[in-house]
Backbone atoms as SQL, in Angstrom:
CREATE TABLE atoms (id INTEGER PRIMARY KEY, chain TEXT, resi INTEGER, resn TEXT, atom TEXT, x REAL, y REAL, z REAL);
INSERT INTO atoms VALUES
  (1, 'A', 1, 'MET', 'N', 216.630, 13.871, 173.439),
  (2, 'A', 1, 'MET', 'CA', 215.190, 13.710, 173.376),
  (3, 'A', 1, 'MET', 'C', 214.877, 12.290, 172.924),
  (4, 'A', 2, 'THR', 'N', 213.984, 11.671, 173.610),
  (5, 'A', 2, 'THR', 'CA', 213.584, 10.321, 173.241),
  (6, 'A', 2, 'THR', 'C', 212.495, 10.386, 172.179),
  (7, 'A', 3, 'ASP', 'N', 212.274, 9.263, 171.513),
  (8, 'A', 3, 'ASP', 'CA', 211.216, 9.206, 170.503),
  (9, 'A', 3, 'ASP', 'C', 209.845, 9.425, 171.120),
  (10, 'A', 4, 'PHE', 'N', 209.683, 8.963, 172.372),
  (11, 'A', 4, 'PHE', 'CA', 208.402, 9.143, 173.052),
  (12, 'A', 4, 'PHE', 'C', 208.103, 10.623, 173.273),
  (13, 'A', 5, 'GLN', 'N', 209.095, 11.397, 173.717),
  (14, 'A', 5, 'GLN', 'CA', 208.900, 12.822, 173.933),
  (15, 'A', 5, 'GLN', 'C', 208.596, 13.536, 172.617),
  (16, 'A', 6, 'GLY', 'N', 209.302, 13.163, 171.558),
  (17, 'A', 6, 'GLY', 'CA', 209.067, 13.766, 170.253),
  (18, 'A', 6, 'GLY', 'C', 207.688, 13.437, 169.716),
  (19, 'A', 7, 'SER', 'N', 207.276, 12.199, 169.901),
  (20, 'A', 7, 'SER', 'CA', 205.952, 11.779, 169.451),
  (21, 'A', 7, 'SER', 'C', 204.866, 12.496, 170.235),
  (22, 'A', 8, 'ARG', 'N', 205.092, 12.665, 171.513),
  (23, 'A', 8, 'ARG', 'CA', 204.119, 13.347, 172.367),
  (24, 'A', 8, 'ARG', 'C', 203.973, 14.816, 171.976),
  (25, 'A', 9, 'LEU', 'N', 205.082, 15.488, 171.703),
  (26, 'A', 9, 'LEU', 'CA', 205.033, 16.886, 171.285),
  (27, 'A', 9, 'LEU', 'C', 204.367, 17.025, 169.921),
  (28, 'A', 10, 'THR', 'N', 204.652, 16.116, 169.021),
  (29, 'A', 10, 'THR', 'CA', 204.024, 16.137, 167.698),
  (30, 'A', 10, 'THR', 'C', 202.512, 15.988, 167.829),
  (31, 'A', 11, 'LYS', 'N', 202.071, 15.099, 168.688),
  (32, 'A', 11, 'LYS', 'CA', 200.629, 14.916, 168.905),
  (33, 'A', 11, 'LYS', 'C', 200.002, 16.154, 169.532),
  (34, 'A', 12, 'ARG', 'N', 200.703, 16.789, 170.470),
  (35, 'A', 12, 'ARG', 'CA', 200.170, 18.004, 171.104),
  (36, 'A', 12, 'ARG', 'C', 200.021, 19.135, 170.100),
  (37, 'A', 13, 'ILE', 'N', 200.993, 19.309, 169.231),
  (38, 'A', 13, 'ILE', 'CA', 200.903, 20.362, 168.215),
  (39, 'A', 13, 'ILE', 'C', 199.780, 20.041, 167.239),
  (40, 'A', 14, 'GLY', 'N', 199.666, 18.781, 166.832),
  (41, 'A', 14, 'GLY', 'CA', 198.576, 18.374, 165.951),
  (42, 'A', 14, 'GLY', 'C', 197.214, 18.593, 166.579),
  (43, 'A', 15, 'LEU', 'N', 197.095, 18.299, 167.863),
  (44, 'A', 15, 'LEU', 'CA', 195.843, 18.530, 168.579),
  (45, 'A', 15, 'LEU', 'C', 195.533, 20.024, 168.653),
  (46, 'A', 16, 'ALA', 'N', 196.554, 20.833, 168.878),
  (47, 'A', 16, 'ALA', 'CA', 196.357, 22.287, 168.921),
  (48, 'A', 16, 'ALA', 'C', 195.855, 22.795, 167.571),
  (49, 'A', 17, 'ILE', 'N', 196.395, 22.283, 166.483),
  (50, 'A', 17, 'ILE', 'CA', 195.940, 22.676, 165.144),
  (51, 'A', 17, 'ILE', 'C', 194.472, 22.319, 164.966),
  (52, 'A', 18, 'ALA', 'N', 194.106, 21.108, 165.348),
  (53, 'A', 18, 'ALA', 'CA', 192.714, 20.664, 165.193),
  (54, 'A', 18, 'ALA', 'C', 191.769, 21.498, 166.050),
  (55, 'A', 19, 'VAL', 'N', 192.143, 21.776, 167.281),
  (56, 'A', 19, 'VAL', 'CA', 191.278, 22.557, 168.172),
  (57, 'A', 19, 'VAL', 'C', 191.097, 23.972, 167.637),
  (58, 'A', 20, 'VAL', 'N', 192.184, 24.607, 167.228),
  (59, 'A', 20, 'VAL', 'CA', 192.091, 25.985, 166.723),
  (60, 'A', 20, 'VAL', 'C', 191.297, 26.028, 165.419),
  (61, 'A', 21, 'ALA', 'N', 191.428, 25.007, 164.604),
  (62, 'A', 21, 'ALA', 'CA', 190.706, 24.990, 163.331),
  (63, 'A', 21, 'ALA', 'C', 189.221, 24.716, 163.518),
  (64, 'A', 22, 'LEU', 'N', 188.836, 23.888, 164.482),
  (65, 'A', 22, 'LEU', 'CA', 187.447, 23.449, 164.592),
  (66, 'A', 22, 'LEU', 'C', 186.632, 24.111, 165.701),
  (67, 'A', 23, 'LEU', 'N', 187.253, 24.467, 166.807),
  (68, 'A', 23, 'LEU', 'CA', 186.512, 25.008, 167.941),
  (69, 'A', 23, 'LEU', 'C', 185.689, 26.261, 167.601),
  (70, 'A', 24, 'PRO', 'N', 186.219, 27.239, 166.873),
  (71, 'A', 24, 'PRO', 'CA', 185.409, 28.417, 166.561),
  (72, 'A', 24, 'PRO', 'C', 184.176, 28.116, 165.708),
  (73, 'A', 25, 'PHE', 'N', 184.195, 27.031, 164.962),
  (74, 'A', 25, 'PHE', 'CA', 183.018, 26.638, 164.186),
  (75, 'A', 25, 'PHE', 'C', 182.032, 25.858, 165.046),
  (76, 'A', 26, 'ALA', 'N', 182.543, 25.060, 165.981),
  (77, 'A', 26, 'ALA', 'CA', 181.684, 24.241, 166.826),
  (78, 'A', 26, 'ALA', 'C', 181.069, 25.034, 167.976),
  (79, 'A', 27, 'LEU', 'N', 181.770, 26.026, 168.468),
  (80, 'A', 27, 'LEU', 'CA', 181.307, 26.801, 169.613),
  (81, 'A', 27, 'LEU', 'C', 181.484, 28.303, 169.326),
  (82, 'A', 28, 'PRO', 'N', 180.698, 28.846, 168.405),
  (83, 'A', 28, 'PRO', 'CA', 180.877, 30.268, 168.063),
  (84, 'A', 28, 'PRO', 'C', 180.281, 31.196, 169.117),
  (85, 'A', 29, 'LEU', 'N', 181.052, 32.149, 169.547),
  (86, 'A', 29, 'LEU', 'CA', 180.592, 33.227, 170.418),
  (87, 'A', 29, 'LEU', 'C', 180.696, 34.496, 169.581),
  (88, 'A', 30, 'THR', 'N', 179.605, 34.866, 168.941),
  (89, 'A', 30, 'THR', 'CA', 179.636, 35.938, 167.963),
  (90, 'A', 30, 'THR', 'C', 178.844, 37.142, 168.440),
  (91, 'A', 31, 'VAL', 'N', 179.413, 38.307, 168.258),
  (92, 'A', 31, 'VAL', 'CA', 178.750, 39.569, 168.514),
  (93, 'A', 31, 'VAL', 'C', 178.655, 40.265, 167.160),
  (94, 'A', 32, 'GLY', 'N', 177.455, 40.653, 166.782),
  (95, 'A', 32, 'GLY', 'CA', 177.313, 41.276, 165.471),
  (96, 'A', 32, 'GLY', 'C', 176.154, 42.237, 165.394),
  (97, 'A', 33, 'SER', 'N', 176.145, 43.004, 164.329),
  (98, 'A', 33, 'SER', 'CA', 175.031, 43.914, 164.084),
  (99, 'A', 33, 'SER', 'C', 174.823, 44.023, 162.582),
  (100, 'A', 34, 'HIS', 'N', 173.589, 44.305, 162.200),
  (101, 'A', 34, 'HIS', 'CA', 173.284, 44.509, 160.789),
  (102, 'A', 34, 'HIS', 'C', 172.163, 45.522, 160.673),
  (103, 'A', 35, 'GLN', 'N', 172.147, 46.186, 159.538),
  (104, 'A', 35, 'GLN', 'CA', 171.102, 47.164, 159.268),
  (105, 'A', 35, 'GLN', 'C', 170.543, 46.876, 157.884),
  (106, 'A', 36, 'THR', 'N', 169.220, 46.795, 157.814),
  (107, 'A', 36, 'THR', 'CA', 168.546, 46.518, 156.560),
  (108, 'A', 36, 'THR', 'C', 167.659, 47.706, 156.204),
  (109, 'A', 37, 'VAL', 'N', 167.773, 48.176, 154.967),
  (110, 'A', 37, 'VAL', 'CA', 166.936, 49.264, 154.472),
  (111, 'A', 37, 'VAL', 'C', 166.249, 48.782, 153.203),
  (112, 'A', 38, 'ASN', 'N', 164.923, 48.833, 153.195),
  (113, 'A', 38, 'ASN', 'CA', 164.126, 48.377, 152.048),
  (114, 'A', 38, 'ASN', 'C', 164.465, 46.943, 151.655),
  (115, 'A', 39, 'GLY', 'N', 164.690, 46.093, 152.638),
  (116, 'A', 39, 'GLY', 'CA', 164.970, 44.694, 152.367),
  (117, 'A', 39, 'GLY', 'C', 166.395, 44.419, 151.906),
  (118, 'A', 40, 'GLU', 'N', 167.248, 45.443, 151.862),
  (119, 'A', 40, 'GLU', 'CA', 168.631, 45.267, 151.405),
  (120, 'A', 40, 'GLU', 'C', 169.571, 45.478, 152.591),
  (121, 'A', 41, 'LEU', 'N', 170.551, 44.616, 152.722),
  (122, 'A', 41, 'LEU', 'CA', 171.524, 44.697, 153.796),
  (123, 'A', 41, 'LEU', 'C', 172.469, 45.859, 153.512),
  (124, 'A', 42, 'THR', 'N', 172.427, 46.886, 154.343),
  (125, 'A', 42, 'THR', 'CA', 173.271, 48.059, 154.110),
  (126, 'A', 42, 'THR', 'C', 174.479, 48.113, 155.025),
  (127, 'A', 43, 'SER', 'N', 174.379, 47.519, 156.202),
  (128, 'A', 43, 'SER', 'CA', 175.489, 47.547, 157.154),
  (129, 'A', 43, 'SER', 'C', 175.559, 46.197, 157.863),
  (130, 'A', 44, 'TYR', 'N', 176.772, 45.676, 157.983),
  (131, 'A', 44, 'TYR', 'CA', 176.952, 44.376, 158.621),
  (132, 'A', 44, 'TYR', 'C', 178.317, 44.356, 159.301),
  (133, 'A', 45, 'SER', 'N', 178.334, 43.972, 160.561),
  (134, 'A', 45, 'SER', 'CA', 179.602, 43.791, 161.258),
  (135, 'A', 45, 'SER', 'C', 179.452, 42.663, 162.274),
  (136, 'A', 46, 'TYR', 'N', 180.546, 42.005, 162.559),
  (137, 'A', 46, 'TYR', 'CA', 180.530, 40.928, 163.541),
  (138, 'A', 46, 'TYR', 'C', 181.915, 40.750, 164.125),
  (139, 'A', 47, 'LEU', 'N', 181.951, 40.040, 165.235),
  (140, 'A', 47, 'LEU', 'CA', 183.187, 39.712, 165.921),
  (141, 'A', 47, 'LEU', 'C', 183.000, 38.319, 166.515),
  (142, 'A', 48, 'ASN', 'N', 183.826, 37.382, 166.114),
  (143, 'A', 48, 'ASN', 'CA', 183.748, 36.025, 166.640),
  (144, 'A', 48, 'ASN', 'C', 184.804, 35.888, 167.735),
  (145, 'A', 49, 'LEU', 'N', 184.349, 35.950, 168.978),
  (146, 'A', 49, 'LEU', 'CA', 185.272, 35.927, 170.115),
  (147, 'A', 49, 'LEU', 'C', 186.013, 34.601, 170.245),
  (148, 'A', 50, 'THR', 'N', 185.351, 33.504, 169.943),
  (149, 'A', 50, 'THR', 'CA', 186.005, 32.198, 170.026),
  (150, 'A', 50, 'THR', 'C', 187.172, 32.108, 169.051),
  (151, 'A', 51, 'ALA', 'N', 186.969, 32.591, 167.832),
  (152, 'A', 51, 'ALA', 'CA', 188.036, 32.564, 166.828),
  (153, 'A', 51, 'ALA', 'C', 189.201, 33.456, 167.242),
  (154, 'A', 52, 'LEU', 'N', 188.892, 34.625, 167.795),
  (155, 'A', 52, 'LEU', 'CA', 189.961, 35.521, 168.232),
  (156, 'A', 52, 'LEU', 'C', 190.769, 34.936, 169.382),
  (157, 'A', 53, 'ILE', 'N', 190.077, 34.386, 170.365),
  (158, 'A', 53, 'ILE', 'CA', 190.772, 33.801, 171.522),
  (159, 'A', 53, 'ILE', 'C', 191.596, 32.588, 171.086),
  (160, 'A', 54, 'ALA', 'N', 191.023, 31.739, 170.241),
  (161, 'A', 54, 'ALA', 'CA', 191.755, 30.559, 169.759),
  (162, 'A', 54, 'ALA', 'C', 192.978, 30.972, 168.944),
  (163, 'A', 55, 'GLY', 'N', 192.830, 31.995, 168.114),
  (164, 'A', 55, 'GLY', 'CA', 193.955, 32.463, 167.302),
  (165, 'A', 55, 'GLY', 'C', 195.087, 33.020, 168.140),
  (166, 'A', 56, 'VAL', 'N', 194.750, 33.839, 169.113),
  (167, 'A', 56, 'VAL', 'CA', 195.777, 34.423, 169.982),
  (168, 'A', 56, 'VAL', 'C', 196.456, 33.338, 170.818),
  (169, 'A', 57, 'ALA', 'N', 195.672, 32.427, 171.363),
  (170, 'A', 57, 'ALA', 'CA', 196.248, 31.332, 172.155),
  (171, 'A', 57, 'ALA', 'C', 197.158, 30.456, 171.305),
  (172, 'A', 58, 'ALA', 'N', 196.750, 30.183, 170.076),
  (173, 'A', 58, 'ALA', 'CA', 197.565, 29.345, 169.196),
  (174, 'A', 58, 'ALA', 'C', 198.876, 30.035, 168.825),
  (175, 'A', 59, 'LEU', 'N', 198.826, 31.336, 168.574),
  (176, 'A', 59, 'LEU', 'CA', 200.072, 32.055, 168.273),
  (177, 'A', 59, 'LEU', 'C', 201.005, 32.038, 169.473),
  (178, 'A', 60, 'GLY', 'N', 200.452, 32.229, 170.656),
  (179, 'A', 60, 'GLY', 'CA', 201.269, 32.166, 171.868),
  (180, 'A', 60, 'GLY', 'C', 201.893, 30.796, 172.070),
  (181, 'A', 61, 'TYR', 'N', 201.099, 29.749, 171.858),
  (182, 'A', 61, 'TYR', 'CA', 201.609, 28.383, 171.990),
  (183, 'A', 61, 'TYR', 'C', 202.698, 28.102, 170.955),
  (184, 'A', 62, 'ALA', 'N', 202.498, 28.568, 169.733),
  (185, 'A', 62, 'ALA', 'CA', 203.485, 28.348, 168.676),
  (186, 'A', 62, 'ALA', 'C', 204.805, 29.050, 168.997),
  (187, 'A', 63, 'VAL', 'N', 204.725, 30.281, 169.465),
  (188, 'A', 63, 'VAL', 'CA', 205.942, 31.025, 169.809),
  (189, 'A', 63, 'VAL', 'C', 206.660, 30.361, 170.977),
  (190, 'A', 64, 'ARG', 'N', 205.895, 29.972, 171.999),
  (191, 'A', 64, 'ARG', 'CA', 206.497, 29.325, 173.162),
  (192, 'A', 64, 'ARG', 'C', 207.163, 27.998, 172.786),
  (193, 'A', 65, 'THR', 'N', 206.475, 27.210, 171.959),
  (194, 'A', 65, 'THR', 'CA', 207.020, 25.909, 171.553),
  (195, 'A', 65, 'THR', 'C', 208.251, 26.092, 170.677),
  (196, 'A', 66, 'TYR', 'N', 208.177, 27.028, 169.741),
  (197, 'A', 66, 'TYR', 'CA', 209.324, 27.300, 168.868),
  (198, 'A', 66, 'TYR', 'C', 210.537, 27.734, 169.688),
  (199, 'A', 67, 'SER', 'N', 210.317, 28.650, 170.624),
  (200, 'A', 67, 'SER', 'CA', 211.424, 29.136, 171.458),
  (201, 'A', 67, 'SER', 'C', 212.035, 28.000, 172.278),
  (202, 'A', 68, 'GLY', 'N', 211.182, 27.168, 172.872),
  (203, 'A', 68, 'GLY', 'CA', 211.682, 26.049, 173.665),
  (204, 'A', 68, 'GLY', 'C', 212.468, 25.053, 172.838),
  (205, 'A', 69, 'LEU', 'N', 211.955, 24.722, 171.666),
  (206, 'A', 69, 'LEU', 'CA', 212.656, 23.775, 170.796),
  (207, 'A', 69, 'LEU', 'C', 213.974, 24.348, 170.295),
  (208, 'A', 70, 'ARG', 'N', 213.953, 25.614, 169.989),
  (209, 'A', 70, 'ARG', 'CA', 215.177, 26.247, 169.490),
  (210, 'A', 70, 'ARG', 'C', 216.219, 26.332, 170.595),
  (211, 'A', 71, 'PHE', 'N', 215.780, 26.652, 171.802),
  (212, 'A', 71, 'PHE', 'CA', 216.696, 26.728, 172.942),
  (213, 'A', 71, 'PHE', 'C', 217.324, 25.369, 173.227),
  (214, 'A', 72, 'GLU', 'N', 216.511, 24.313, 173.132),
  (215, 'A', 72, 'GLU', 'CA', 217.006, 22.956, 173.404),
  (216, 'A', 72, 'GLU', 'C', 217.663, 22.334, 172.176),
  (217, 'A', 73, 'GLN', 'N', 217.718, 23.063, 171.088),
  (218, 'A', 73, 'GLN', 'CA', 218.316, 22.609, 169.827),
  (219, 'A', 73, 'GLN', 'C', 217.670, 21.318, 169.331),
  (220, 'A', 74, 'ARG', 'N', 216.327, 21.262, 169.392),
  (221, 'A', 74, 'ARG', 'CA', 215.568, 20.104, 168.918),
  (222, 'A', 74, 'ARG', 'C', 214.643, 20.477, 167.763),
  (223, 'A', 75, 'LEU', 'N', 214.854, 21.618, 167.144),
  (224, 'A', 75, 'LEU', 'CA', 213.951, 22.102, 166.106),
  (225, 'A', 75, 'LEU', 'C', 214.206, 21.346, 164.803),
  (226, 'A', 76, 'SER', 'N', 213.343, 20.389, 164.507),
  (227, 'A', 76, 'SER', 'CA', 213.476, 19.590, 163.292),
  (228, 'A', 76, 'SER', 'C', 212.526, 20.123, 162.220),
  (229, 'A', 77, 'THR', 'N', 212.643, 19.590, 161.027),
  (230, 'A', 77, 'THR', 'CA', 211.778, 19.985, 159.917),
  (231, 'A', 77, 'THR', 'C', 210.320, 19.657, 160.214),
  (232, 'A', 78, 'THR', 'N', 210.075, 18.542, 160.873),
  (233, 'A', 78, 'THR', 'CA', 208.707, 18.162, 161.235),
  (234, 'A', 78, 'THR', 'C', 208.082, 19.194, 162.153),
  (235, 'A', 79, 'TYR', 'N', 208.817, 19.608, 163.174),
  (236, 'A', 79, 'TYR', 'CA', 208.299, 20.610, 164.097),
  (237, 'A', 79, 'TYR', 'C', 208.076, 21.944, 163.395),
  (238, 'A', 80, 'LYS', 'N', 209.001, 22.319, 162.520),
  (239, 'A', 80, 'LYS', 'CA', 208.837, 23.572, 161.776),
  (240, 'A', 80, 'LYS', 'C', 207.564, 23.539, 160.941),
  (241, 'A', 81, 'ALA', 'N', 207.326, 22.429, 160.262),
  (242, 'A', 81, 'ALA', 'CA', 206.135, 22.313, 159.416),
  (243, 'A', 81, 'ALA', 'C', 204.858, 22.368, 160.256),
  (244, 'A', 82, 'LEU', 'N', 204.850, 21.672, 161.382),
  (245, 'A', 82, 'LEU', 'CA', 203.674, 21.689, 162.257),
  (246, 'A', 82, 'LEU', 'C', 203.429, 23.078, 162.836),
  (247, 'A', 83, 'LEU', 'N', 204.485, 23.759, 163.234),
  (248, 'A', 83, 'LEU', 'CA', 204.329, 25.093, 163.796),
  (249, 'A', 83, 'LEU', 'C', 203.880, 26.094, 162.737),
  (250, 'A', 84, 'VAL', 'N', 204.364, 25.947, 161.518),
  (251, 'A', 84, 'VAL', 'CA', 203.899, 26.819, 160.425),
  (252, 'A', 84, 'VAL', 'C', 202.413, 26.577, 160.171),
  (253, 'A', 85, 'ALA', 'N', 201.993, 25.314, 160.172),
  (254, 'A', 85, 'ALA', 'CA', 200.574, 25.002, 159.981),
  (255, 'A', 85, 'ALA', 'C', 199.738, 25.608, 161.110),
  (256, 'A', 86, 'LEU', 'N', 200.229, 25.537, 162.336),
  (257, 'A', 86, 'LEU', 'CA', 199.513, 26.118, 163.470),
  (258, 'A', 86, 'LEU', 'C', 199.403, 27.636, 163.329),
  (259, 'A', 87, 'VAL', 'N', 200.458, 28.282, 162.902),
  (260, 'A', 87, 'VAL', 'CA', 200.429, 29.741, 162.719),
  (261, 'A', 87, 'VAL', 'C', 199.461, 30.123, 161.602),
  (262, 'A', 88, 'VAL', 'N', 199.447, 29.368, 160.513),
  (263, 'A', 88, 'VAL', 'CA', 198.528, 29.664, 159.407),
  (264, 'A', 88, 'VAL', 'C', 197.073, 29.529, 159.865),
  (265, 'A', 89, 'VAL', 'N', 196.761, 28.461, 160.583),
  (266, 'A', 89, 'VAL', 'CA', 195.394, 28.271, 161.086),
  (267, 'A', 89, 'VAL', 'C', 195.041, 29.380, 162.082),
  (268, 'A', 90, 'ALA', 'N', 195.981, 29.757, 162.933),
  (269, 'A', 90, 'ALA', 'CA', 195.736, 30.823, 163.907),
  (270, 'A', 90, 'ALA', 'C', 195.481, 32.156, 163.212),
  (271, 'A', 91, 'LEU', 'N', 196.275, 32.478, 162.198),
  (272, 'A', 91, 'LEU', 'CA', 196.074, 33.733, 161.468),
  (273, 'A', 91, 'LEU', 'C', 194.738, 33.733, 160.732),
  (274, 'A', 92, 'PHE', 'N', 194.356, 32.588, 160.167),
  (275, 'A', 92, 'PHE', 'CA', 193.053, 32.488, 159.516),
  (276, 'A', 92, 'PHE', 'C', 191.932, 32.775, 160.511),
  (277, 'A', 93, 'GLN', 'N', 192.021, 32.188, 161.692),
  (278, 'A', 93, 'GLN', 'CA', 190.979, 32.398, 162.695),
  (279, 'A', 93, 'GLN', 'C', 190.963, 33.845, 163.184),
  (280, 'A', 94, 'LEU', 'N', 192.119, 34.462, 163.303),
  (281, 'A', 94, 'LEU', 'CA', 192.167, 35.871, 163.714),
  (282, 'A', 94, 'LEU', 'C', 191.518, 36.775, 162.672),
  (283, 'A', 95, 'VAL', 'N', 191.818, 36.539, 161.414),
  (284, 'A', 95, 'VAL', 'CA', 191.214, 37.345, 160.345),
  (285, 'A', 95, 'VAL', 'C', 189.720, 37.082, 160.270),
  (286, 'A', 96, 'ARG', 'N', 189.335, 35.826, 160.322),
  (287, 'A', 96, 'ARG', 'CA', 187.919, 35.460, 160.255),
  (288, 'A', 96, 'ARG', 'C', 187.148, 36.000, 161.452),
  (289, 'A', 97, 'GLY', 'N', 187.718, 35.898, 162.622),
  (290, 'A', 97, 'GLY', 'CA', 187.041, 36.324, 163.828),
  (291, 'A', 97, 'GLY', 'C', 186.929, 37.825, 163.987),
  (292, 'A', 98, 'SER', 'N', 187.844, 38.558, 163.385),
  (293, 'A', 98, 'SER', 'CA', 187.828, 40.011, 163.536),
  (294, 'A', 98, 'SER', 'C', 186.738, 40.677, 162.713),
  (295, 'A', 99, 'GLY', 'N', 186.243, 40.009, 161.685),
  (296, 'A', 99, 'GLY', 'CA', 185.198, 40.589, 160.849),
  (297, 'A', 99, 'GLY', 'C', 185.696, 41.680, 159.929),
  (298, 'A', 100, 'VAL', 'N', 186.985, 41.752, 159.722),
  (299, 'A', 100, 'VAL', 'CA', 187.575, 42.795, 158.893),
  (300, 'A', 100, 'VAL', 'C', 187.346, 42.554, 157.396),
  (301, 'A', 101, 'VAL', 'N', 187.382, 41.328, 156.963),
  (302, 'A', 101, 'VAL', 'CA', 187.274, 41.028, 155.528),
  (303, 'A', 101, 'VAL', 'C', 185.927, 41.466, 154.949),
  (304, 'A', 102, 'PRO', 'N', 184.793, 41.161, 155.572),
  (305, 'A', 102, 'PRO', 'CA', 183.526, 41.636, 155.002),
  (306, 'A', 102, 'PRO', 'C', 183.430, 43.165, 154.978),
  (307, 'A', 103, 'ALA', 'N', 184.014, 43.812, 155.971),
  (308, 'A', 103, 'ALA', 'CA', 183.960, 45.270, 156.020),
  (309, 'A', 103, 'ALA', 'C', 184.794, 45.897, 154.910),
  (310, 'A', 104, 'VAL', 'N', 185.909, 45.294, 154.575),
  (311, 'A', 104, 'VAL', 'CA', 186.811, 45.857, 153.563),
  (312, 'A', 104, 'VAL', 'C', 186.376, 45.479, 152.153),
  (313, 'A', 105, 'THR', 'N', 186.039, 44.205, 151.948),
  (314, 'A', 105, 'THR', 'CA', 185.736, 43.747, 150.593),
  (315, 'A', 105, 'THR', 'C', 184.282, 43.915, 150.213),
  (316, 'A', 106, 'GLU', 'N', 183.402, 43.932, 151.204),
  (317, 'A', 106, 'GLU', 'CA', 181.957, 44.015, 150.975),
  (318, 'A', 106, 'GLU', 'C', 181.441, 42.911, 150.051),
  (319, 'A', 107, 'CYS', 'N', 182.091, 41.764, 150.063),
  (320, 'A', 107, 'CYS', 'CA', 181.601, 40.632, 149.290),
  (321, 'A', 107, 'CYS', 'C', 180.401, 40.035, 150.014),
  (322, 'A', 108, 'SER', 'N', 179.579, 39.318, 149.278),
  (323, 'A', 108, 'SER', 'CA', 178.446, 38.646, 149.909),
  (324, 'A', 108, 'SER', 'C', 178.324, 37.242, 149.336),
  (325, 'A', 109, 'ALA', 'N', 177.954, 36.318, 150.202),
  (326, 'A', 109, 'ALA', 'CA', 177.808, 34.917, 149.804),
  (327, 'A', 109, 'ALA', 'C', 176.849, 34.250, 150.772),
  (328, 'A', 110, 'SER', 'N', 176.246, 33.157, 150.328),
  (329, 'A', 110, 'SER', 'CA', 175.321, 32.459, 151.208),
  (330, 'A', 110, 'SER', 'C', 176.053, 31.803, 152.375),
  (331, 'A', 111, 'TYR', 'N', 177.243, 31.264, 152.143),
  (332, 'A', 111, 'TYR', 'CA', 178.058, 30.709, 153.215),
  (333, 'A', 111, 'TYR', 'C', 179.514, 30.855, 152.835),
  (334, 'A', 112, 'SER', 'N', 180.279, 31.562, 153.658),
  (335, 'A', 112, 'SER', 'CA', 181.666, 31.842, 153.293),
  (336, 'A', 112, 'SER', 'C', 182.626, 31.753, 154.469),
  (337, 'A', 113, 'LEU', 'N', 182.319, 30.956, 155.468),
  (338, 'A', 113, 'LEU', 'CA', 183.142, 30.825, 156.663),
  (339, 'A', 113, 'LEU', 'C', 183.324, 32.169, 157.357),
  (340, 'A', 114, 'ASP', 'N', 182.325, 33.033, 157.297),
  (341, 'A', 114, 'ASP', 'CA', 182.344, 34.370, 157.892),
  (342, 'A', 114, 'ASP', 'C', 183.348, 35.306, 157.246),
  (343, 'A', 115, 'LEU', 'N', 183.764, 35.026, 156.032),
  (344, 'A', 115, 'LEU', 'CA', 184.676, 35.899, 155.323),
  (345, 'A', 115, 'LEU', 'C', 183.950, 36.870, 154.397),
  (346, 'A', 116, 'CYS', 'N', 182.639, 36.726, 154.243),
  (347, 'A', 116, 'CYS', 'CA', 181.823, 37.638, 153.450),
  (348, 'A', 116, 'CYS', 'C', 180.538, 37.927, 154.210),
  (349, 'A', 117, 'ARG', 'N', 179.851, 38.965, 153.786),
  (350, 'A', 117, 'ARG', 'CA', 178.528, 39.251, 154.354),
  (351, 'A', 117, 'ARG', 'C', 177.554, 38.167, 153.923),
  (352, 'A', 118, 'PRO', 'N', 176.595, 37.853, 154.765),
  (353, 'A', 118, 'PRO', 'CA', 175.570, 36.906, 154.308),
  (354, 'A', 118, 'PRO', 'C', 174.664, 37.581, 153.274),
  (355, 'A', 119, 'GLU', 'N', 174.117, 36.794, 152.361),
  (356, 'A', 119, 'GLU', 'CA', 173.238, 37.359, 151.342),
  (357, 'A', 119, 'GLU', 'C', 171.933, 37.869, 151.955),
  (358, 'A', 120, 'SER', 'N', 171.480, 37.199, 152.998),
  (359, 'A', 120, 'SER', 'CA', 170.285, 37.647, 153.700),
  (360, 'A', 120, 'SER', 'C', 170.491, 37.393, 155.193),
  (361, 'A', 121, 'VAL', 'N', 170.010, 38.317, 155.988),
  (362, 'A', 121, 'VAL', 'CA', 170.126, 38.195, 157.440),
  (363, 'A', 121, 'VAL', 'C', 168.733, 37.924, 157.992),
  (364, 'A', 122, 'PRO', 'N', 168.605, 36.886, 158.823),
  (365, 'A', 122, 'PRO', 'CA', 167.273, 36.554, 159.356),
  (366, 'A', 122, 'PRO', 'C', 166.720, 37.645, 160.253);
């Protein structure tokens, strides 16, 4: 492997991390519902499709890249660290996009990256 190929792959993985981390915030495709009784939020659910799609795509890319590097015996510490970062960002987006955390914890906050219920729903 030449340095150019290694540098190019490192940039691609870094770009994938940035896209998966930022795209669901920049282009949210959210499906949700809420129920308010006497001015109090009693039921809240949502699904962020962009976060789910980005998370699944990132996990697939990470597995494919890891397998290819391992097969070619080019798996270095740098690649391992980048792939771990990509998997962590992908898992965060999957959890955030699924809307499971607000349903389980029932926490509420004014802004919580969609990890809690909003304090008030417009």
